[in-house]
Tab-separated table of C-alpha atoms and ligand atoms in Angstrom:
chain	number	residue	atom	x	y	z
A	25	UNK	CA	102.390	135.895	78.695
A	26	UNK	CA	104.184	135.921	81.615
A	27	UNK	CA	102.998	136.660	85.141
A	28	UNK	CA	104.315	139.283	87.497
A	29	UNK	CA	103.794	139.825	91.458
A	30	UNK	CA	104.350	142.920	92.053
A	31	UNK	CA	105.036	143.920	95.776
A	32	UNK	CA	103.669	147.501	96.084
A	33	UNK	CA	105.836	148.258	99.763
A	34	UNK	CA	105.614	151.184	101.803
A	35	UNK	CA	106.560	155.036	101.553
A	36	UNK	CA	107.324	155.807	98.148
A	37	UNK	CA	106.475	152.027	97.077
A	38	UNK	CA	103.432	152.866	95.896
A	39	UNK	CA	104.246	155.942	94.081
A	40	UNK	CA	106.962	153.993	92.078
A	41	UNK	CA	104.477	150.653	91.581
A	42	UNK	CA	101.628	153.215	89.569
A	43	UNK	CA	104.898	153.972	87.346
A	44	UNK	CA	105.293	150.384	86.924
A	45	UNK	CA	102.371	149.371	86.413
A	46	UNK	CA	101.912	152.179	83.836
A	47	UNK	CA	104.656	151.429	81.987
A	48	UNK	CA	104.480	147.636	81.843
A	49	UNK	CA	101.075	148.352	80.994
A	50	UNK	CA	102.115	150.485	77.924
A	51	UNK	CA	104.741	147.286	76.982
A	52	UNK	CA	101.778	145.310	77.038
A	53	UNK	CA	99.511	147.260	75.020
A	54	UNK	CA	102.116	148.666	72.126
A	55	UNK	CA	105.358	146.768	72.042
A	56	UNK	CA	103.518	143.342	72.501
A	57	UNK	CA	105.076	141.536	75.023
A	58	UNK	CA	102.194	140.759	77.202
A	59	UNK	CA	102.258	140.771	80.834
A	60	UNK	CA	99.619	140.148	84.039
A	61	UNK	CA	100.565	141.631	86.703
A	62	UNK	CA	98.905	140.911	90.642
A	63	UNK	CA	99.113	143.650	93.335
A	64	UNK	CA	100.294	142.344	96.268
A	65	UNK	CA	101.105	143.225	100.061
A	66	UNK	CA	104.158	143.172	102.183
A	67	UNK	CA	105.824	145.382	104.413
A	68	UNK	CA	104.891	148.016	107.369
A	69	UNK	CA	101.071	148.308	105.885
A	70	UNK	CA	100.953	144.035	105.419
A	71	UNK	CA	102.442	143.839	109.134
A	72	UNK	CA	99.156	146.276	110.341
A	73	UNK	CA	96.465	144.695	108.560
A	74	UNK	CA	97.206	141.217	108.958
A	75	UNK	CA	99.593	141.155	111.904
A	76	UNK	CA	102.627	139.305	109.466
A	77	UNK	CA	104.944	141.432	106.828
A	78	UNK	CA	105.110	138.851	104.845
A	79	UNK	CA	101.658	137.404	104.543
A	80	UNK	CA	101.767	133.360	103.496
A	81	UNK	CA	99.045	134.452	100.385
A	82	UNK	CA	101.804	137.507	99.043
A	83	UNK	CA	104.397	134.296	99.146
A	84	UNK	CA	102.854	131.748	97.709
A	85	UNK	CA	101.505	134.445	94.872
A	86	UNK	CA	105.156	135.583	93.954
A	87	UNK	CA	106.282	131.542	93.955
A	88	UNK	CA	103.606	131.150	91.415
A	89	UNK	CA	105.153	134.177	89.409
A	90	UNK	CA	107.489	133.941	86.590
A	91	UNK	CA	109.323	137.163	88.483
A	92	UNK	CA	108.887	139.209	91.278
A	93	UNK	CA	109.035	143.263	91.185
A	94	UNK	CA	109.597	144.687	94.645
A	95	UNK	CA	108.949	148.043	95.737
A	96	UNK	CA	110.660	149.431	98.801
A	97	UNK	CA	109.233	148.654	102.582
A	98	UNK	CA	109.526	150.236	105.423
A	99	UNK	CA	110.904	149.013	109.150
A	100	UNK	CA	110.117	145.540	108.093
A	101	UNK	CA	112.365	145.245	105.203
A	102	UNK	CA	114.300	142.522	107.119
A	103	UNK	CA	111.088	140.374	107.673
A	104	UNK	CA	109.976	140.519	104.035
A	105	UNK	CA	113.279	141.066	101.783
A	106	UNK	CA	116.043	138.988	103.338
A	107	UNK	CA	113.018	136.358	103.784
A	108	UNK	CA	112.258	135.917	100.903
A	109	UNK	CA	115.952	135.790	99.529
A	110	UNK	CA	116.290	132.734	101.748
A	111	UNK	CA	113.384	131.142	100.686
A	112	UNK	CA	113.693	131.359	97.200
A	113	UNK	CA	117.330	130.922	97.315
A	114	UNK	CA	118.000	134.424	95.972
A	115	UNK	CA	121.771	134.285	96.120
A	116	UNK	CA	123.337	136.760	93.981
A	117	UNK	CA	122.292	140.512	94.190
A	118	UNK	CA	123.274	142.581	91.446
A	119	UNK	CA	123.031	146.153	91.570
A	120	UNK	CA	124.702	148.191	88.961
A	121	UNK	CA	126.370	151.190	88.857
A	122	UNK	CA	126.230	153.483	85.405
A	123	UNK	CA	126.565	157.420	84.578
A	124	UNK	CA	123.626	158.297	82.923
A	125	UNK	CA	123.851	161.866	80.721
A	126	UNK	CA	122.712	164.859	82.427
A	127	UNK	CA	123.946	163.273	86.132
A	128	UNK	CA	125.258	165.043	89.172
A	129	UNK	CA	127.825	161.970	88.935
A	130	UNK	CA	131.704	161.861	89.412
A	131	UNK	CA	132.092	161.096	85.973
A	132	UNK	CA	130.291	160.258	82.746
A	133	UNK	CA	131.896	156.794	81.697
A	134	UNK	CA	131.380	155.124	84.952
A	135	UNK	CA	129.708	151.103	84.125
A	136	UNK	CA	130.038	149.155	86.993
A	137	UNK	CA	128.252	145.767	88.736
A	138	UNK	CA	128.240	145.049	92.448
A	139	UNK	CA	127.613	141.381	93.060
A	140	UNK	CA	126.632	140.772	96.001
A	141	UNK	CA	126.089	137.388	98.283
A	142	UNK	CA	122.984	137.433	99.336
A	143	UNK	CA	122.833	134.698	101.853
A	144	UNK	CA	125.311	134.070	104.402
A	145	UNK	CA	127.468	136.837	106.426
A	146	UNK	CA	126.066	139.178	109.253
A	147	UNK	CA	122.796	138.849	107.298
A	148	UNK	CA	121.959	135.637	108.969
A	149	UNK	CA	120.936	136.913	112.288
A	150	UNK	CA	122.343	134.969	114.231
A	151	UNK	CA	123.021	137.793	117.083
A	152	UNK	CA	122.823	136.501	120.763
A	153	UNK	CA	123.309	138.749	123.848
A	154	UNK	CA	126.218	137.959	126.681
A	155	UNK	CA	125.138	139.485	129.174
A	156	UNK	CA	123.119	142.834	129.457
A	157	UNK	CA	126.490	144.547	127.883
A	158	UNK	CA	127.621	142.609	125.383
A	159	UNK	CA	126.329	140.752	122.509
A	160	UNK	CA	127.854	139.154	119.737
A	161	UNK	CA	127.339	137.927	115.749
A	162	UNK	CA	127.948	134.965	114.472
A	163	UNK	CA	129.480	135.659	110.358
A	164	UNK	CA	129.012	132.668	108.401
A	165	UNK	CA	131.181	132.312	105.278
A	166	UNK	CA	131.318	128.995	103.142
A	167	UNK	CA	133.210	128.291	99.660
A	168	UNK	CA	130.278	126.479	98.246
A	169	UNK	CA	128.225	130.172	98.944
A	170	UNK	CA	131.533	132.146	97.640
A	171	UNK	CA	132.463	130.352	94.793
A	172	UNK	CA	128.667	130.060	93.826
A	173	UNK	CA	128.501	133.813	93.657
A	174	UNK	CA	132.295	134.317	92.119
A	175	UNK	CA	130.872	132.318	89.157
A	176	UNK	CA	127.868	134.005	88.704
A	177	UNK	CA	130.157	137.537	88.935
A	178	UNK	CA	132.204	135.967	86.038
A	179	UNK	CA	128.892	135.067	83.843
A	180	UNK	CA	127.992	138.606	84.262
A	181	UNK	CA	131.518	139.772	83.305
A	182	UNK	CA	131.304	137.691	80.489
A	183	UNK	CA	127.665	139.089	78.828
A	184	UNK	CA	128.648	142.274	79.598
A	185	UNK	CA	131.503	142.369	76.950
A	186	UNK	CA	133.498	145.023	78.296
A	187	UNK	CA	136.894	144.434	80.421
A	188	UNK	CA	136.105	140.954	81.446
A	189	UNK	CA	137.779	141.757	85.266
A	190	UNK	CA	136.142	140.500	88.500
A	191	UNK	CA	137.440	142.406	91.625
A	192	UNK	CA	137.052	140.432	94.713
A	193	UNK	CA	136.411	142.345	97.941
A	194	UNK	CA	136.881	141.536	101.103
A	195	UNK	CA	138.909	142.418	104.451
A	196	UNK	CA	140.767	139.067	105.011
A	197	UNK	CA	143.794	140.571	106.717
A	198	UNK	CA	141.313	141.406	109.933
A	199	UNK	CA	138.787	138.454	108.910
A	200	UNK	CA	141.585	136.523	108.032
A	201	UNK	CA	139.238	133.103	108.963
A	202	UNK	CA	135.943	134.255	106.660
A	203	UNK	CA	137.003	137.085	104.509
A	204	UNK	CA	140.158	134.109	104.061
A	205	UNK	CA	137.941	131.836	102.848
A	206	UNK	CA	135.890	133.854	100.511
A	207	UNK	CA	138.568	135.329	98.708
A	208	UNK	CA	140.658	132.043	98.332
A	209	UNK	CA	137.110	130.183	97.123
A	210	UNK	CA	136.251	133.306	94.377
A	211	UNK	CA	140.014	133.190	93.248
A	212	UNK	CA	139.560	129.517	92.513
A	213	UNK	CA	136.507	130.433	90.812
A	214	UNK	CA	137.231	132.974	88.882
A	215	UNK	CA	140.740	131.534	87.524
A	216	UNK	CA	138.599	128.653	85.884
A	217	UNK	CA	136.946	131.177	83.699
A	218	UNK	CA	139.529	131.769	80.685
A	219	UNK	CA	139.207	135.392	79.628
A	220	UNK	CA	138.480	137.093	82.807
A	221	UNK	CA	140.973	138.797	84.671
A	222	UNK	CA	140.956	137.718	88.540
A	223	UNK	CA	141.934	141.258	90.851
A	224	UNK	CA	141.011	141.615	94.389
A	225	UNK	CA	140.910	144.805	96.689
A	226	UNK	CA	140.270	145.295	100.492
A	227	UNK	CA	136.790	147.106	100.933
A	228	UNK	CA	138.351	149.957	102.620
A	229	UNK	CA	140.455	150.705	99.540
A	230	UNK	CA	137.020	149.934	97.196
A	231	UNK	CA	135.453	152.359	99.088
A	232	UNK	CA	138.035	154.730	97.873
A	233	UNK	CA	138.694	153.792	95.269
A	234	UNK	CA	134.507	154.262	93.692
A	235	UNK	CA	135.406	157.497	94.428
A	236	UNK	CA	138.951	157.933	92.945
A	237	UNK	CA	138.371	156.002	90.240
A	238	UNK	CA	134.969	154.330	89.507
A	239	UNK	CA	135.504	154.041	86.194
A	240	UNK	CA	138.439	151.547	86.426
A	241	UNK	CA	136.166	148.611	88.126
A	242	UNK	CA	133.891	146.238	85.701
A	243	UNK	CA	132.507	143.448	88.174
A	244	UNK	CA	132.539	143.839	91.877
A	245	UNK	CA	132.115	140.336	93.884
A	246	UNK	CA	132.061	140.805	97.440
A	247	UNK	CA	129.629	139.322	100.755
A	248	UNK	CA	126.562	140.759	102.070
A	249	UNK	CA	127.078	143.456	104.052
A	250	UNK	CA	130.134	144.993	102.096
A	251	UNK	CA	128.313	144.859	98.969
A	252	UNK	CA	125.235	146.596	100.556
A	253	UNK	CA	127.350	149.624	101.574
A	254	UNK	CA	129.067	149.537	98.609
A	255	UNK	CA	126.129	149.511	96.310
A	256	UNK	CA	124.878	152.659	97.936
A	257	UNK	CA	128.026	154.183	97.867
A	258	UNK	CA	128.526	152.869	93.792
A	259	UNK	CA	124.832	154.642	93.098
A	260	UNK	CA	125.712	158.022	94.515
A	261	UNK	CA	128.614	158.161	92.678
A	262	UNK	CA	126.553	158.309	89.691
A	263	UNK	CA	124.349	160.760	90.651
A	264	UNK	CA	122.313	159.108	93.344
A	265	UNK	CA	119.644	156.448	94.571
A	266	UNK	CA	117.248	157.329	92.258
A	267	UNK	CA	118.674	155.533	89.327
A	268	UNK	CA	119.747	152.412	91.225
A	269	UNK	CA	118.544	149.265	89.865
A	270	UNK	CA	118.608	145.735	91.326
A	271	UNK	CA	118.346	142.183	90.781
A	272	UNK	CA	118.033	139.037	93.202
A	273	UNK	CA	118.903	136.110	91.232
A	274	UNK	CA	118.159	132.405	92.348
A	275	UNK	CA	118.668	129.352	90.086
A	276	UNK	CA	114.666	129.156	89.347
A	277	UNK	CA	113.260	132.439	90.303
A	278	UNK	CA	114.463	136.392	90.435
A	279	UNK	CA	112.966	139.097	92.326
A	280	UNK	CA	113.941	142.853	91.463
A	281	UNK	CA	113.416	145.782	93.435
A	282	UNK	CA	115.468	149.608	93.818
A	283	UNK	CA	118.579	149.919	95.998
A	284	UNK	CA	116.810	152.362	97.825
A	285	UNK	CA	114.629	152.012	101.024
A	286	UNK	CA	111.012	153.559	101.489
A	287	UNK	CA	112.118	157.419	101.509
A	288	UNK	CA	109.457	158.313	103.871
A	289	UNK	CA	110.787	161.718	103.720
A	290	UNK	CA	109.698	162.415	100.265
A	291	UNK	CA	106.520	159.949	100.435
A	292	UNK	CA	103.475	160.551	98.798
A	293	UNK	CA	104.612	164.380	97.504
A	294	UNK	CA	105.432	162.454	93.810
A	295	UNK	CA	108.743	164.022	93.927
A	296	UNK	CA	110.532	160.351	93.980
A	297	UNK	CA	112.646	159.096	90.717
A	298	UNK	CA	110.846	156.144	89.565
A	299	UNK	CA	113.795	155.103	87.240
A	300	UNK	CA	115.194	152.738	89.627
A	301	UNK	CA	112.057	150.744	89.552
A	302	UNK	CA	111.689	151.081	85.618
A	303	UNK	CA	115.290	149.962	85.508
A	304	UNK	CA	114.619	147.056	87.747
A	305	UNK	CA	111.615	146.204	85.094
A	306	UNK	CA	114.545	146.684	82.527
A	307	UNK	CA	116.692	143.897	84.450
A	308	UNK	CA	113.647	142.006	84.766
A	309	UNK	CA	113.353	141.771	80.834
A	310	UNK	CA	117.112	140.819	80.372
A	311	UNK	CA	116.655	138.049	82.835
A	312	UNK	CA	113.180	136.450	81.623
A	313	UNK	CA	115.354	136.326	78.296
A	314	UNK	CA	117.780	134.758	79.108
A	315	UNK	CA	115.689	132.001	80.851
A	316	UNK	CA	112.797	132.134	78.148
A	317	UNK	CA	114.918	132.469	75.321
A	318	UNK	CA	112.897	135.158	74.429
A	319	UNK	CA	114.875	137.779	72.133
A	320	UNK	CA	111.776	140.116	72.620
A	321	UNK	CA	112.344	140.501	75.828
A	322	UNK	CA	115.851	141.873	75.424
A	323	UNK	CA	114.592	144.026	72.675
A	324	UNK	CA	112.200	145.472	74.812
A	325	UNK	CA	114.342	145.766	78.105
A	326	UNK	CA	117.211	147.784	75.443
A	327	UNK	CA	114.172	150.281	74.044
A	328	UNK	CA	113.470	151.126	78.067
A	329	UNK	CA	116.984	151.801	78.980
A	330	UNK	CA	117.927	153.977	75.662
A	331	UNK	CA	114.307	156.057	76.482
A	332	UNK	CA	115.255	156.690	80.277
A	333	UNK	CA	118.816	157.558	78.663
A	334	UNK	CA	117.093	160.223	76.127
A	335	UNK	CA	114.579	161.797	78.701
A	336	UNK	CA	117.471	162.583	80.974
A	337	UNK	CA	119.853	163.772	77.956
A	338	UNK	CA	117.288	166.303	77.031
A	339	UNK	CA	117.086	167.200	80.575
A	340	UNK	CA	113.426	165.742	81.786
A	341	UNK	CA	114.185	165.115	85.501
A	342	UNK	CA	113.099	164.311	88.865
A	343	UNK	CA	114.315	166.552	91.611
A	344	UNK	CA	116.253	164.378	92.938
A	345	UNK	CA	119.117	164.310	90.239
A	346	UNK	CA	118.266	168.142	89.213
A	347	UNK	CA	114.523	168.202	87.646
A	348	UNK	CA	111.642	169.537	88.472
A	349	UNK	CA	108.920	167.048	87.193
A	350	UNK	CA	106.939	164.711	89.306
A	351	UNK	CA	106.912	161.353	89.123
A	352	UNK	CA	103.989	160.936	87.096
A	353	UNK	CA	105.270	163.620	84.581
A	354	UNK	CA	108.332	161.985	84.380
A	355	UNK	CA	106.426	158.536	83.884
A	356	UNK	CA	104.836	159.627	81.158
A	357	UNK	CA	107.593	160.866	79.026
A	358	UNK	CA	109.144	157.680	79.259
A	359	UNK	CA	105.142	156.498	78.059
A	360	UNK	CA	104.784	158.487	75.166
A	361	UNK	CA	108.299	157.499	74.004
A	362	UNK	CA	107.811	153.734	74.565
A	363	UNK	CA	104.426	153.672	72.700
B	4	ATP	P1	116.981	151.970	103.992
B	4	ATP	O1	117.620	152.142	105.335
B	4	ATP	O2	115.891	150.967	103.978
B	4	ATP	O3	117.968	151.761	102.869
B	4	ATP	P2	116.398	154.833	104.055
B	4	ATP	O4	115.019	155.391	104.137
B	4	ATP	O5	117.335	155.041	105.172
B	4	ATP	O6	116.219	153.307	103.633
B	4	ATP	P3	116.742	155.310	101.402
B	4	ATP	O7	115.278	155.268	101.285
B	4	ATP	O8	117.492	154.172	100.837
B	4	ATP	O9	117.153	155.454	102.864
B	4	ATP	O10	117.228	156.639	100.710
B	4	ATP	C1	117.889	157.731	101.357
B	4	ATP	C2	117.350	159.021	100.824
B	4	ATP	O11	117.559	159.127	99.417
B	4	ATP	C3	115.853	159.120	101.012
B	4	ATP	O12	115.559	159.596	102.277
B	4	ATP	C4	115.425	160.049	99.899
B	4	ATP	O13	115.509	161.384	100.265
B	4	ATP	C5	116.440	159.732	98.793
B	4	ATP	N1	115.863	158.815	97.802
B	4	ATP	C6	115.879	157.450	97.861
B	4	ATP	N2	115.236	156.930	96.812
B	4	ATP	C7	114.799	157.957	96.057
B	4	ATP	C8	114.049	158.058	94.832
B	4	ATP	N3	113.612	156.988	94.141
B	4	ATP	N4	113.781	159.293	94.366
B	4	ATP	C9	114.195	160.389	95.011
B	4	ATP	N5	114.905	160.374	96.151
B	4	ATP	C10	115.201	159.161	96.695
């Protein structure tokens, strides 16, 4: 049995938790991997009913967890999110990129990963103000933090059997002092690992390049704030946020959650795509696997990607990627199929 905290967020959070919950839920009940799952609050509704967006009881509930599923939150995404990456010691974020049939993508054999460092940068906050006119940010980079993340970019290369290439990203010839450093400590890192192939592009020309020619990258390693932009960037390419999955991944604990924000533009009308949180369940099940040992789980997590792949083959859609079913009609189609 393992136990899930599930953080229900803001905007279309809750919308996406019901499919969730539904479909773990179904898991639980016909493909017998067996699951409890607690409700709990953070975000813009947690910060208004108990004055703190990340309440100490949500915390202490998702450390108590085997995994944490995430659903978007609002303005307060900073207080709860990059939180509780820091202290859980989230470092790697992995967000993959992957043409899905049916897609208003670029392309149909795009397969990507963005890994991302999820601790250090601009992300720190360390911001302090000059004067009235002026402030500044402080970007901290360190090799233990890169090379850290450049191996876990090369484990990832390595299970995903295809290419075996890491592309490093960075902008060292403006950064030359911390961009410098993280490409120098990733290259070290990544030429230890026989059989992958060590490449390394300035994020200007990644940024182009996703759109030239996504299919050509395998791994992406970058830092925070490049691999955020580039993430979003990565999941339009394939046909937008709606099917963009992602991981935090600690030594001990993972937490997994959508690229996408709270979409309070489309909240609470059931119009949002709730594959990006189904597909974070789906990373979910490869990593409590891996850790557990648990060949189920992978079993399991493969039977929810190949039904999300048939529903959109056959043309079963959200409106946001060219449908016109709701996201509870859409949930259960991917129901039925799983049971
Ligand atoms: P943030 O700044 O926190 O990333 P945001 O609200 O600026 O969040 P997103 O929520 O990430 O932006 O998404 C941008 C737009 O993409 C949304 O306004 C919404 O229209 C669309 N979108 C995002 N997620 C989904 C989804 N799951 N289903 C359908 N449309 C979505």
């Amino acid at each position: 049995m393992y136990n899930i905290s599930l953080i229900t967020g803001d905007g279309i959070g809750p919308e996406l938790s019901e499919s969730a919950i539904a479909v773990l839920e179904t898991i639980h009940d016909k493909l017998g991997l067996k699951f409890s799952i607690k409700k709990l609050q953070a975000g813009d509704s947690a910060l208004k009913q108990t004055g703190k967006a990340l309440p100490e009881e949500t915390l202490e509930s998702v450390k108590q967890s085997h995994a944490c599923l995430k659903a978007p939150v609002g303005e307060s995404a900073a207080d709860v999110i990059v939180r509780l990456r820091r202290i859980l010691d989230l470092y790697a974020n992995i967000r993959p990129a992957k043409s899905y049939p049916n897609m208003p993508a670029l392309r149909d054999d795009i397969d990507l990963v963005i890994v991302r460092e999820n601790t250090e940068d601009l992300y720190t906050g360390d911001e302090f103000d000059i004067d009235e006119n002026i402030s500044v940010a402080l970007r901290k980079i360190s090799s233990q933090a890169s090379k850290r993340i450049a191996k876990y970019a090369c484990l990832i290369a390595e299970q995903r059997n295809q290419e075996k290439k890491v592309t490093c990203v960075h902008k060292s010839n403006v950064m030359r002092k911390t961009d410098g450093l993280f490409v120098r400590s990733c290259e070290e890192e990544i030429r230890n690992h026989s059989g992958i192939t060590f490449e390394q592009m300035y994020v200007d020309a990644c940024a182009m390049n996703l759109i030239r020619q996504p299919q050509s990258f395998d791994v992406i390693v970058t830092t925070n704030l490049f691999g955020d932009i580039l993430s979003d960037e990565a999941a339009q390419v394939v046909g937008g946020l709606g099917m963009a999955p992602a991981a935090n991944i600690g030594d001990n604990f993972a937490l997994f959650e959508p690229v996408h924000g709270a979409a309070f533009d489309i909240a609470g009308k059931q119009i949002a795509n709730p594959s990006s949180f189904i597909l974070s369940i789906k990373m979910m099940l490869e990593w409590l696997g891996m850790k557990n040992n648990d060949k189920k789980c992978f079993d399991v997590a493969g039977k929810l990607e190949s039904t999300i792949y048939d529903i959109v083959k056959h043309g079963i859609k959200t409106k946001d990627i060219g449908g016109d079913k709701t996201t509870r009609e859409f949930t259960k189609e991917i129901i039925s199929r799983l049971a």
